[in-house]
Coordinates of C-alpha atoms in Angstrom, one line a residue:
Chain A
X120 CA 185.1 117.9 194.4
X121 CA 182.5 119.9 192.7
X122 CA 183.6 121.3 190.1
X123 CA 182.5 125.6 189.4
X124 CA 185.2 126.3 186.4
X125 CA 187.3 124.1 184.5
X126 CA 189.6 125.1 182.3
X127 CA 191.4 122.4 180.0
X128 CA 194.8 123.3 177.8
X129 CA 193.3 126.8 177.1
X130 CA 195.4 128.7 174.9
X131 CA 194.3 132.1 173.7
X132 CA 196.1 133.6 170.4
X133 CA 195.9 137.4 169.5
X134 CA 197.5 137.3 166.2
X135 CA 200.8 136.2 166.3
X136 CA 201.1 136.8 170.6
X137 CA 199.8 134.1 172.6
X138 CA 198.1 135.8 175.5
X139 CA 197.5 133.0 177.1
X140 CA 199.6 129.6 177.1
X141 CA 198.3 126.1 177.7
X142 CA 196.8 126.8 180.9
X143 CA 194.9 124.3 182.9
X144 CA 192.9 124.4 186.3
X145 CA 189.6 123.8 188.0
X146 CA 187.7 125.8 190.6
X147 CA 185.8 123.9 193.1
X148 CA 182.6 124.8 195.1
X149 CA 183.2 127.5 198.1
X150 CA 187.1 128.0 196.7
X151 CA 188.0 132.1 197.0
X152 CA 190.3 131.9 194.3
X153 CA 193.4 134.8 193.5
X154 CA 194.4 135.2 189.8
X155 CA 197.3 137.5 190.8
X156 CA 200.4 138.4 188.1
X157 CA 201.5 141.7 186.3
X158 CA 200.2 143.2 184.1
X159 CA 199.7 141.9 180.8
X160 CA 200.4 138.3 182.6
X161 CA 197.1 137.0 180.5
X162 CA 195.0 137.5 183.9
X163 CA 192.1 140.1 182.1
X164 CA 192.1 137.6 178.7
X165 CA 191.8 134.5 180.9
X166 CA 188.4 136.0 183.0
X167 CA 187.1 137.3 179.5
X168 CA 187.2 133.8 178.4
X169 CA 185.7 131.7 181.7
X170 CA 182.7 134.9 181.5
X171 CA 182.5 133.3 177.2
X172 CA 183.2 137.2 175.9
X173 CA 186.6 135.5 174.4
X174 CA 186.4 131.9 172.7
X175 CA 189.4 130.1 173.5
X176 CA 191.8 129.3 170.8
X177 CA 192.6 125.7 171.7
X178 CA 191.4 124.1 174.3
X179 CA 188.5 124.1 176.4
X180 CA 186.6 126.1 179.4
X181 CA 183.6 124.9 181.3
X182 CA 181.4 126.2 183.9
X183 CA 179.2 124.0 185.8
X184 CA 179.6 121.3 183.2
X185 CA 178.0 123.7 180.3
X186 CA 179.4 126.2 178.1
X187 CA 179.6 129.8 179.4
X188 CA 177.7 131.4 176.9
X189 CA 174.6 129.0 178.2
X190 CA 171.6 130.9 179.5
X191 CA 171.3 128.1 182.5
X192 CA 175.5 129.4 183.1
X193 CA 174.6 133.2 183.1
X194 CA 171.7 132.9 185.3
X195 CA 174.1 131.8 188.2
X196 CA 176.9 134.5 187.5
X197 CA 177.9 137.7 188.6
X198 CA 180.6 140.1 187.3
X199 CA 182.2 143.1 187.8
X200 CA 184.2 144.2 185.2
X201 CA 187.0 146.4 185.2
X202 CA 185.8 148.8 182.6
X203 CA 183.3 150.9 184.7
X204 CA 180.1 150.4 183.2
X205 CA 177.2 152.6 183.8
X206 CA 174.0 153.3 181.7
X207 CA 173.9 156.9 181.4
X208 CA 169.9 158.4 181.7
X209 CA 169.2 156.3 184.9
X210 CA 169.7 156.2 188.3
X211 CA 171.2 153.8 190.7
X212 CA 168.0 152.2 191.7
X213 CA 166.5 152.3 188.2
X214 CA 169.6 150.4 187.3
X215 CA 169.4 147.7 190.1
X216 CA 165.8 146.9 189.3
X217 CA 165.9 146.5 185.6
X218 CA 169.2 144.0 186.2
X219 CA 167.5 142.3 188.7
X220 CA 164.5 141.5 186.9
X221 CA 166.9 139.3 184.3
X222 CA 167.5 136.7 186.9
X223 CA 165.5 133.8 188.1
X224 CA 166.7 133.6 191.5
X225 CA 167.3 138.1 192.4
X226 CA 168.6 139.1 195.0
X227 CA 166.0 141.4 197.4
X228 CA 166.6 145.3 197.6
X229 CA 167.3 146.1 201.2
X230 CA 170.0 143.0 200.8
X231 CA 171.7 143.9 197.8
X232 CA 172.0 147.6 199.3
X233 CA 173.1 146.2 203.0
X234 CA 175.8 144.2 201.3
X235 CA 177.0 146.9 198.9
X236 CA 176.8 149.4 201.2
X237 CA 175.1 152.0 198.5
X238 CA 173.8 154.6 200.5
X239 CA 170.2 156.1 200.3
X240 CA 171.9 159.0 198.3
X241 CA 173.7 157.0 196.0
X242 CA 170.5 155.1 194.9
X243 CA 169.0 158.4 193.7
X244 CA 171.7 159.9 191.9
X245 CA 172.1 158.8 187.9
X246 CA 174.6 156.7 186.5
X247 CA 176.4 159.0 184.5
X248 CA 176.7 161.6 187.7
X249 CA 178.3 158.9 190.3
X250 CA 181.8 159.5 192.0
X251 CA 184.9 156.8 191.1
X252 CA 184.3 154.9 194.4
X253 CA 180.1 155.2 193.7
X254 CA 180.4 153.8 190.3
X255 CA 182.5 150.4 192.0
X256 CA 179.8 149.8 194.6
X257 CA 177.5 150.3 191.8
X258 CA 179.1 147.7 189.4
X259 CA 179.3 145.6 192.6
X260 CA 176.2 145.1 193.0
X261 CA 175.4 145.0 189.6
X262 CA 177.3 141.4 190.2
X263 CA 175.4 140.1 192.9
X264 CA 171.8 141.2 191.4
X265 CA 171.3 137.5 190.8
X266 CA 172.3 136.1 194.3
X267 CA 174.7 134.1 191.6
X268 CA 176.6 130.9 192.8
X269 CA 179.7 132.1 191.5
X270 CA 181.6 135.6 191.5
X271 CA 184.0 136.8 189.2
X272 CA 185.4 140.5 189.6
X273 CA 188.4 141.7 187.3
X274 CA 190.3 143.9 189.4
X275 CA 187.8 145.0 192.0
X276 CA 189.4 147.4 194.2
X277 CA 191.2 149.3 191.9
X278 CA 189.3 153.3 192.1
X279 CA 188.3 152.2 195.9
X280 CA 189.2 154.3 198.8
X281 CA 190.5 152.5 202.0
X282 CA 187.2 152.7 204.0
X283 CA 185.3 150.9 200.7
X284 CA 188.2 148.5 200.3
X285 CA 187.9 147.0 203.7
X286 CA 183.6 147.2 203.6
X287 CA 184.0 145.4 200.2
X288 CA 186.6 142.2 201.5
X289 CA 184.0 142.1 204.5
X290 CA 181.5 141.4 202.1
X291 CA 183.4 139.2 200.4
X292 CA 184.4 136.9 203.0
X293 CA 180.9 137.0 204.0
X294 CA 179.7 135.8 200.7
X295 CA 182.6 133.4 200.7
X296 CA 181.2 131.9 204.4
X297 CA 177.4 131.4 202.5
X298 CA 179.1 128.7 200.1
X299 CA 179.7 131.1 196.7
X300 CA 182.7 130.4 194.8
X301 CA 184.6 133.4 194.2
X302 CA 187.4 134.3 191.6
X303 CA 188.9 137.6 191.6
X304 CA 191.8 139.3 189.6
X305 CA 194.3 141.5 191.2
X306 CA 197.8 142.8 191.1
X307 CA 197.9 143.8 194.8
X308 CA 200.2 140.7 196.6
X309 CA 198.8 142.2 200.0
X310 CA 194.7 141.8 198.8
X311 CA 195.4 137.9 197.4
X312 CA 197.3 137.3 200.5
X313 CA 194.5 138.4 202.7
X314 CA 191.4 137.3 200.7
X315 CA 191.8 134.6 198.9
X316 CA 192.8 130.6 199.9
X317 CA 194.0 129.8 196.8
X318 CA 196.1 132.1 194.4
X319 CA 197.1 130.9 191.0
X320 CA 200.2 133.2 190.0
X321 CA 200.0 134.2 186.3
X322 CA 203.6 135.0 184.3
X323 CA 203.9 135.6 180.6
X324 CA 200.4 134.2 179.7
X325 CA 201.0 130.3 182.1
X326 CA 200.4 130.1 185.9
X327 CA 203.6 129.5 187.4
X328 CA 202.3 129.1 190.9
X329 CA 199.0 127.5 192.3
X330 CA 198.6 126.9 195.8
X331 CA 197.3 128.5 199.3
X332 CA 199.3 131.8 199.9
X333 CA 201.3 129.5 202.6
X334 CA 202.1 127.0 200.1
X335 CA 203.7 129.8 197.7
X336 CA 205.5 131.4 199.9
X337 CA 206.9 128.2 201.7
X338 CA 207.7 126.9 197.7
X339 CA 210.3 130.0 197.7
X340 CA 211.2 129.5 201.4
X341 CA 213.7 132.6 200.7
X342 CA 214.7 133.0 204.3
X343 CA 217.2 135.7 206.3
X344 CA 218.7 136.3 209.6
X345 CA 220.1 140.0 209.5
X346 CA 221.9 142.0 212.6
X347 CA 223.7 145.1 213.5
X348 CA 227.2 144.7 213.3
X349 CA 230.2 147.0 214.0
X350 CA 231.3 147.9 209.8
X351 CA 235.3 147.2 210.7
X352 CA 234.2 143.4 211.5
X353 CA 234.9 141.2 208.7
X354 CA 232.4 139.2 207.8
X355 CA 234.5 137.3 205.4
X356 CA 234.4 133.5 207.3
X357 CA 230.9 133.8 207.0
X358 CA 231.2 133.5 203.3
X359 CA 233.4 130.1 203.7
X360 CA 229.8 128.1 205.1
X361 CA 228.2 126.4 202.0
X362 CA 224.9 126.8 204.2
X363 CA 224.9 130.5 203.2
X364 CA 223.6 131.9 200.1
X365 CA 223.8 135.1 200.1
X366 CA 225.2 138.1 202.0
X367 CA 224.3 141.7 201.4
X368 CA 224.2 145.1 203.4
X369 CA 220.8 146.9 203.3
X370 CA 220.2 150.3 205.3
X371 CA 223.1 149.8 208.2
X372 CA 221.5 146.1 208.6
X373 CA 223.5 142.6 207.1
X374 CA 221.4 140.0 205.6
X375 CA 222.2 136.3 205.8
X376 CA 220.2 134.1 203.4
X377 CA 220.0 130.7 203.7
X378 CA 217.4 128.2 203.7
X379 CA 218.2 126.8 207.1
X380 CA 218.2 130.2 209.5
X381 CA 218.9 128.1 212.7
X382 CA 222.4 127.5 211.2
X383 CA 223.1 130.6 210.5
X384 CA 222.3 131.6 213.9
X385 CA 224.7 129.0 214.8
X386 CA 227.4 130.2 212.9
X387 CA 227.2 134.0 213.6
X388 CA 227.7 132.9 217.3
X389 CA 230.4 130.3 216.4
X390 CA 232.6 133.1 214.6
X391 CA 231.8 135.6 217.5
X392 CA 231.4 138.6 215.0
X393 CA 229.4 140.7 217.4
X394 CA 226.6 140.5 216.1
X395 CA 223.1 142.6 217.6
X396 CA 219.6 143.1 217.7
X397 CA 218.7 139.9 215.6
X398 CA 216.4 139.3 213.5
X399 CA 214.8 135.9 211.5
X400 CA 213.0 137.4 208.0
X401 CA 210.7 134.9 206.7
X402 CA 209.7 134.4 203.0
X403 CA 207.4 137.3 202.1
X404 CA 204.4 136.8 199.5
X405 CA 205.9 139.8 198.0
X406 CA 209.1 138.2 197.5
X407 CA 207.8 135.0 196.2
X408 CA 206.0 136.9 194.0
X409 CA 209.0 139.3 192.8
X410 CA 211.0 136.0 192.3
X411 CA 208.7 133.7 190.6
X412 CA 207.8 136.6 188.4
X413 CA 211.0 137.8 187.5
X414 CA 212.4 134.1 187.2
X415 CA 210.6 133.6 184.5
X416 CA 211.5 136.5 182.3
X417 CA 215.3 135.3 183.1
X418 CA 214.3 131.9 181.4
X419 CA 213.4 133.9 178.0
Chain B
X91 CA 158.2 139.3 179.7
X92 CA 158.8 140.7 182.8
X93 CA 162.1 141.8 181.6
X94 CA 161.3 142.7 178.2
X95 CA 158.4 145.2 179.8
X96 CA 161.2 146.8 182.1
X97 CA 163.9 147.0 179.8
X98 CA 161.5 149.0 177.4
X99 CA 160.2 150.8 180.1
X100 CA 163.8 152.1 180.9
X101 CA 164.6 152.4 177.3
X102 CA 162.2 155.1 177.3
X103 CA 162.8 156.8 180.7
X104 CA 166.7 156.8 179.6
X105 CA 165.6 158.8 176.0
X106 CA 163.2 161.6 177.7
X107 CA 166.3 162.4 180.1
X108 CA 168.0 162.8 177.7
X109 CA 168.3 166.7 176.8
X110 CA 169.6 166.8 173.1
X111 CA 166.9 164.3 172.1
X112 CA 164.4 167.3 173.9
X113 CA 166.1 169.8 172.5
X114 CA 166.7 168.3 169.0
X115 CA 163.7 166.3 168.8
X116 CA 160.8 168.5 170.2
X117 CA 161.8 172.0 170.7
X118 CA 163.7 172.7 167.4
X119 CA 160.9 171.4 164.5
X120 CA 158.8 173.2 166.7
X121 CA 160.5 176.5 166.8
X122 CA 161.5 176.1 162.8
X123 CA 158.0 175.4 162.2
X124 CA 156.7 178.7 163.9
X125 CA 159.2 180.5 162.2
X126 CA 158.4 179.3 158.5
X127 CA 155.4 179.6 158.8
X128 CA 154.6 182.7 160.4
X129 CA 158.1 185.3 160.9
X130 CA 158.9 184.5 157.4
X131 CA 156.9 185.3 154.4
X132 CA 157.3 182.4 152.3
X133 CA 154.6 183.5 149.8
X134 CA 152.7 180.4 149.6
X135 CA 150.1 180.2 147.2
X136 CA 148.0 178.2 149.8
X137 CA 148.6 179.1 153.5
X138 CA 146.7 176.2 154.6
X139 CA 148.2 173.5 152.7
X140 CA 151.3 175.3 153.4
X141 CA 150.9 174.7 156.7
X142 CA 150.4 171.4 156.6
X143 CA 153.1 170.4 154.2
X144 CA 155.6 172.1 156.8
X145 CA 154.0 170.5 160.1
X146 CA 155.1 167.2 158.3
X147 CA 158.6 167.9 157.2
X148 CA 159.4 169.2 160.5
X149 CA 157.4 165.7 161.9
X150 CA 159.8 163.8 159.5
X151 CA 162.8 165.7 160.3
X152 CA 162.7 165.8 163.8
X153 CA 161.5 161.4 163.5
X154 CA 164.8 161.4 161.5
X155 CA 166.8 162.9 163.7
X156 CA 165.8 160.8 167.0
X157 CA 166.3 157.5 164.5
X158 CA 169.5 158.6 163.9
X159 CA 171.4 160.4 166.8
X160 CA 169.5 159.1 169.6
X161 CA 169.9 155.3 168.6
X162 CA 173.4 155.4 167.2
X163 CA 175.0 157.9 169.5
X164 CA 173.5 155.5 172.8
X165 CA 175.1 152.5 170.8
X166 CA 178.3 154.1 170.9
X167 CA 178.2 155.2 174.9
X168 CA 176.5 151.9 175.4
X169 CA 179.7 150.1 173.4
X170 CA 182.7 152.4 174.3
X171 CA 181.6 152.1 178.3
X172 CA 181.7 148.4 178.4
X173 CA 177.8 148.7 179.3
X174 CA 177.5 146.3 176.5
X175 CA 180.4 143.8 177.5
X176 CA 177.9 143.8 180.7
X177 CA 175.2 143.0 179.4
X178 CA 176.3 140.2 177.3
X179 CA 177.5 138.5 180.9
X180 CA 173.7 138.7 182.0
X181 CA 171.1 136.4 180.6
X182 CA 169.5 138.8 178.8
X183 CA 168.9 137.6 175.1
X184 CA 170.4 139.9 172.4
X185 CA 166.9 139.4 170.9
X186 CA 165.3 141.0 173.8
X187 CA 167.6 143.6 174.1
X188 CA 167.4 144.8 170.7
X189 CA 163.4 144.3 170.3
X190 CA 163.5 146.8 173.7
X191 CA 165.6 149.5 172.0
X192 CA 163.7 149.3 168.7
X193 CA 159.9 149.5 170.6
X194 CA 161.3 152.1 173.3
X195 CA 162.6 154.0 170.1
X196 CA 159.2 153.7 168.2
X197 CA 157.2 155.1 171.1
X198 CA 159.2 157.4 171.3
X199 CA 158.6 158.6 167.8
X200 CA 154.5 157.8 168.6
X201 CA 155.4 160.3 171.1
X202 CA 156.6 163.2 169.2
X203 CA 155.0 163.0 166.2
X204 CA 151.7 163.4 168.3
X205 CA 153.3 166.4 170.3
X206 CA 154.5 167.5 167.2
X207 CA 151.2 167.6 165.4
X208 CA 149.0 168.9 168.1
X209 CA 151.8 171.6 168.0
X210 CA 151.1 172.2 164.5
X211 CA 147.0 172.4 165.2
X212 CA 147.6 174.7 168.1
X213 CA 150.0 177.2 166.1
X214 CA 148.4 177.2 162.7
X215 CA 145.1 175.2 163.0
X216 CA 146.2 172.8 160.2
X217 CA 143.0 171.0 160.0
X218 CA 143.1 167.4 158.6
X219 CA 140.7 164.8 158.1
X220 CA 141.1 162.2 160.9
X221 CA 142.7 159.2 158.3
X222 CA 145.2 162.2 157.1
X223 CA 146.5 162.2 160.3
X224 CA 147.0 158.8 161.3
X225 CA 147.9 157.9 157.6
X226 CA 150.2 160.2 158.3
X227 CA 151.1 159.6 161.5
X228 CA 151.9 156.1 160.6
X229 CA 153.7 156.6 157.4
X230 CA 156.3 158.4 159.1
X231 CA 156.6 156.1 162.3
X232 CA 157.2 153.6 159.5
X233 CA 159.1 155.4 157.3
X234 CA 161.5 155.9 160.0
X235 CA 162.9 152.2 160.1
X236 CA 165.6 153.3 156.9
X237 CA 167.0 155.9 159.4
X238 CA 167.1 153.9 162.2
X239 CA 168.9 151.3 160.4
X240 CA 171.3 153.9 159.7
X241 CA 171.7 154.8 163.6
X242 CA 172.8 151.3 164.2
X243 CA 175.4 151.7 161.2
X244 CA 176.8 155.3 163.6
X245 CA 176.6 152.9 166.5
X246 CA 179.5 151.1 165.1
X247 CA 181.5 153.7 165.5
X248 CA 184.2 153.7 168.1
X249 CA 184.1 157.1 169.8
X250 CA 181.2 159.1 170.8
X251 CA 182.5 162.5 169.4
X252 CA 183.0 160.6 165.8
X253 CA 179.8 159.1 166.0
X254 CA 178.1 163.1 166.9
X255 CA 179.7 164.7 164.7
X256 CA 179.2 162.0 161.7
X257 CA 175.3 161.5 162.6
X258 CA 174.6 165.8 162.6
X259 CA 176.3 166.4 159.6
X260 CA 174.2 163.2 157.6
X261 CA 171.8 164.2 159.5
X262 CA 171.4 167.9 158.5
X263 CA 172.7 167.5 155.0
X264 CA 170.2 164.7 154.2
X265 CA 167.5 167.1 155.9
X266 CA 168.5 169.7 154.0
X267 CA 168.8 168.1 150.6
X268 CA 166.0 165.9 151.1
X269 CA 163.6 169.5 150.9
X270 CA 162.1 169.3 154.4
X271 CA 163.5 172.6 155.2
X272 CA 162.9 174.2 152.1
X273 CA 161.1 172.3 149.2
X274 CA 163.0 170.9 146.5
X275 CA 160.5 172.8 143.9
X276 CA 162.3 176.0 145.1
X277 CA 166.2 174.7 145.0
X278 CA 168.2 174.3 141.8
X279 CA 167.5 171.7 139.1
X280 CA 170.7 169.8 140.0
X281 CA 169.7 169.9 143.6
X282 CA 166.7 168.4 143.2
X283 CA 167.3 165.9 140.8
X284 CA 169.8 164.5 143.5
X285 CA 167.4 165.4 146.3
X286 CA 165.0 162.5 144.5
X287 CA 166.9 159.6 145.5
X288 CA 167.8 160.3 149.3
X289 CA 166.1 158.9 151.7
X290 CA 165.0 161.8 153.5
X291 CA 163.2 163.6 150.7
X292 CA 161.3 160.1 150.0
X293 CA 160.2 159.7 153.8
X294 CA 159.2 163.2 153.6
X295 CA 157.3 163.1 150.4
X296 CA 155.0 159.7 151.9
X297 CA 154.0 162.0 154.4
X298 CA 153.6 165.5 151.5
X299 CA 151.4 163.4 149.5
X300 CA 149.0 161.8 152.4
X301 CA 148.3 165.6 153.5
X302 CA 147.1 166.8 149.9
X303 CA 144.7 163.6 149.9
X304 CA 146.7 161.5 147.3
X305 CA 148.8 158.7 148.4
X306 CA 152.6 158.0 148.9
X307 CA 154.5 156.7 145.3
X308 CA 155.7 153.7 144.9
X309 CA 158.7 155.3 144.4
X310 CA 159.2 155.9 147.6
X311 CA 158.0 153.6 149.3
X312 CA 161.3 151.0 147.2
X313 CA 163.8 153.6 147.7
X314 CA 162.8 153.4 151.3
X315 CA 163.0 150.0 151.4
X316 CA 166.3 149.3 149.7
X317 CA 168.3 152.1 151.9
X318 CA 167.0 149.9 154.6
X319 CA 168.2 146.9 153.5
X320 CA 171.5 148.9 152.4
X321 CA 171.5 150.0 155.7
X322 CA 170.9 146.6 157.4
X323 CA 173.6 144.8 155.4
X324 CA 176.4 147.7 155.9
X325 CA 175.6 147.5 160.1
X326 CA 175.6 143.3 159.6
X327 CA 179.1 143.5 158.1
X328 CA 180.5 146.3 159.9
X329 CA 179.5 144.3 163.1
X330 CA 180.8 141.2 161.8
X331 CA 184.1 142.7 161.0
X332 CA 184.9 144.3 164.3
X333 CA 183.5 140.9 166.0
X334 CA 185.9 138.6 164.3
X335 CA 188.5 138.2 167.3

């Protein structure tokens, strides 16, 4: 594999609070990588360090085989940070040009405008005068002045309306599909679900979960049958099956869970309890997510 | 190159829009200079050399000010809106950066001391000899360095309202003190004998001296020079401070 970002037993140490814990990964070429956790999970102080604005404590990060602070690394790089950053006194084009002309290999105009989707209007108007949503697509294409080889965005979509949030994934996958590796930050399950093929799951400053979303949500495989059932039933033979885990009544509905749902289906025929309109949940990214998350903290 | 031209280039687009530099810069030395030397009587023994002892404070002081404010202030906004996080991800050279800022700054200054002076020609007809002003000229364009090491010490600063306020009160206490709005002959003894060691009264007095036909003391030029390297050491550590994460 070709490796984009390595990261080797990083720890990162703010006085006496480690921010970030012994983590290790690397990022291959083409990967659309999720660093997804709450916040203050480490996810913001472990981008600051792969972009070189934080040294690492211990430990070592690596990006193409050089140090991120290299000239040769920055010239194939494009961020967007989560602090909006504009340069008041110039406008949107003025902008674009002057950070264009710092790269070897720029992007041309009428791409870096398609791809953003920064309007006519928008290229006019000054920095220090753009709406929430203009400054984003600004600072997006800020990133991809370069035509870099790898993308890192801290938190992208956060200040984006739902029309900009979908244009913006589009262009995404479409950079994804020309062979750039991507990284992006979130705390939205639903956006690393969608948009990424790998998601490494921060919690507490470690990554408790690296896989495809499929893989993460299979890990926690926390599956439920639930069905209508008349309340004067009993449902206490249920509850005698070591199959079952759980059993809990949630808005007129009753929950089964159980890692093995074609059992359970079994059984609720097998004690002839009644049951209606049934229904087979499956293990929901959000869940995996609540329960890895949360797991943790019951560890400390 | 290509990137160094640009980035000056924009350095200097970014300073004309902005309006307090115009206002503070250009249109206010301009305006105190008609007034003192024509609304109020100042009873100057000379009107002439008056006139063109004045056209050079309000040259120095409005050179001052830009060095100051403009530079500092932009460091802040730059700082505080992660526009400098940004640029540290790009591979633009700190070197390069800086070397922009400090050229866009400088022509700038080339800027308004010549709109400044042709002000002063056109309001009083001060009349000098053609190496009086560029001596002159010069002397303050290089005489400005001190204060602009001083804007990089405000540009430390965290918020933009600290870093105003901080960088108009120096500003107009140093201008103030430093006789370029009233000369230090006129204030009281104490006053002046502190006036002799700021900065402002010794970038001032270069430029004083050039338009009588002597030549700036030596004096001044060393004070200049060590607040400059006082200057430079104070923004060095600051920086080095806040960096140390």
């Amino acid at each position: 594999m070709n490796k984009i970002v390595s990261l080797t037993n990083v720890t990162k140490s703010f006085q006496h609070k480690k921010a970030v814990n012994d983590i290790s990964f690397s990022i291959g070429k083409g990967e659309v990588v999720a660093i997804l956790g709450p916040n203050g999970a480490g996810k913001t102080t472990t981008i600051s360090m792969i972009l070189g604005l934080l040294k690492p404590s211990t430990g070592e990060v690596q990006l193409f085989g050089r140090q991120p602070q290299e000239r040769q690394v920055r010239e194939k790089i494009g961020t967007m940070l989560q602090e909006v950053s504009v340069m008041p006194g110039l406008k949107v084009r003025e902008i674009l040009e002057l950070i264009r002309c710092y790269y070897p290999h720029r992007l041309a105009m009428p791409e870096l405008i398609k791809l953003t989707g920064l309007t006519e209007q928008d290229m006019k108007t000054r920095a220090e005068k753009l709406s929430g949503g203009q400054k984003r697509r600004l600072s997006f294409a800020l990133a991809l002045a370069g035509n870099p080889e790898l993308i890192i965005l801290d938190e992208p979509t956060v200040g984006m309306d739902i029309t900009s949030r979908n244009h913006f994934w589009q262009t995404v996958h479409q950079l994804a599909a020309q062979g750039k590796t991507i990284i992006f930050s979130t705390h939205y399950l639903q956006e690393a679900d969608d948009a990424a093929d790998r998601i490494l799951l921060f919690k507490d400053g470690a990554i408790v979960a690296d896989g495809t979303p499929a893989q993460i949500k299979a890990s926690i495989s926390k599956q439920s049958v639930s069905f209508i059932v008349d309340p004067e039933i009993s449902l206490e033979n249920l509850y005698l099956h070591s199959e079952i885990d759980d059993i809990y009544r949630k808005n007129n509905r009753v929950y089964v869970q159980s890692t093995n749902t074609d059992r359970v289906l079994e059984l609720i025929f097998q004690e002839k309890i009644g049951a209606r309109d049934i229904q087979i949940e499956r293990g929901k990214l959000e869940e995996a997510f609540e329960q890895l998350t949360s797991a943790a903290k019951e560890a400390i | 190159m290509k990137a160094f031209q640009m980035q000056c280039k924009m350095e200097i687009i970014r300073i004309l829009r902005n309006r307090y530099f115009v206002f503070w810069s250009i249109a206010m030395p301009i305006l105190f200079y008609y007034i003192f030397t024509n609304v109020v009587n100042t009873n100057a023994s000379d009107k002439g050399e008056w006139a063109a002892h004045y056209l050079m404070s309000m040259t120095a002081f409005s050179v001052m000010g830009s060095s100051i404010m403009t530079l500092g202030i932009r460091m802040v906004q730059e700082r505080s809106q992660g526009w400098s996080t940004f640029i540290r991800i790009t591979p633009l050279s700190d070197t390069v950066y800086f070397a922009a800022q400090m050229i866009g700054q400088s022509v700038i200054h080339v800027l308004s001391i010549t709109i400044i002076f042709i002000a002063g020609f056109l309001i009083n007809g001060v009349s000098l000899t053609a190496l009086e002003w560029v001596l002159s000229g010069l002397w303050i364009l290089l005489g400005s360095l001190p204060f602009l090491a001083l804007g990089t010490v405000i540009g430390m600063m965290k918020k933009v309202e600290t870093a105003a306020g901080v960088s108009n009160v120096l500003y107009m206490i140093m201008a103030v003190a430093g006789g370029m709005w009233t000369p230090l002959e006129f204030m009281p003894k104490i006053m002046q004998n502190i006036g002799k060691w700021l900065p402002s009264y010794n970038f001032g007095n270069g430029a004083w001296e050039i338009v009588t036909g002597s030549m700036p003391d030596w004096r001044n030029i060393l004070i200049l020079i060590t607040y400059l390297a006082l200057f430079m050491l104070l923004s060095k550590y600051i920086r080095r401070k806040t960096e140390a994460v």
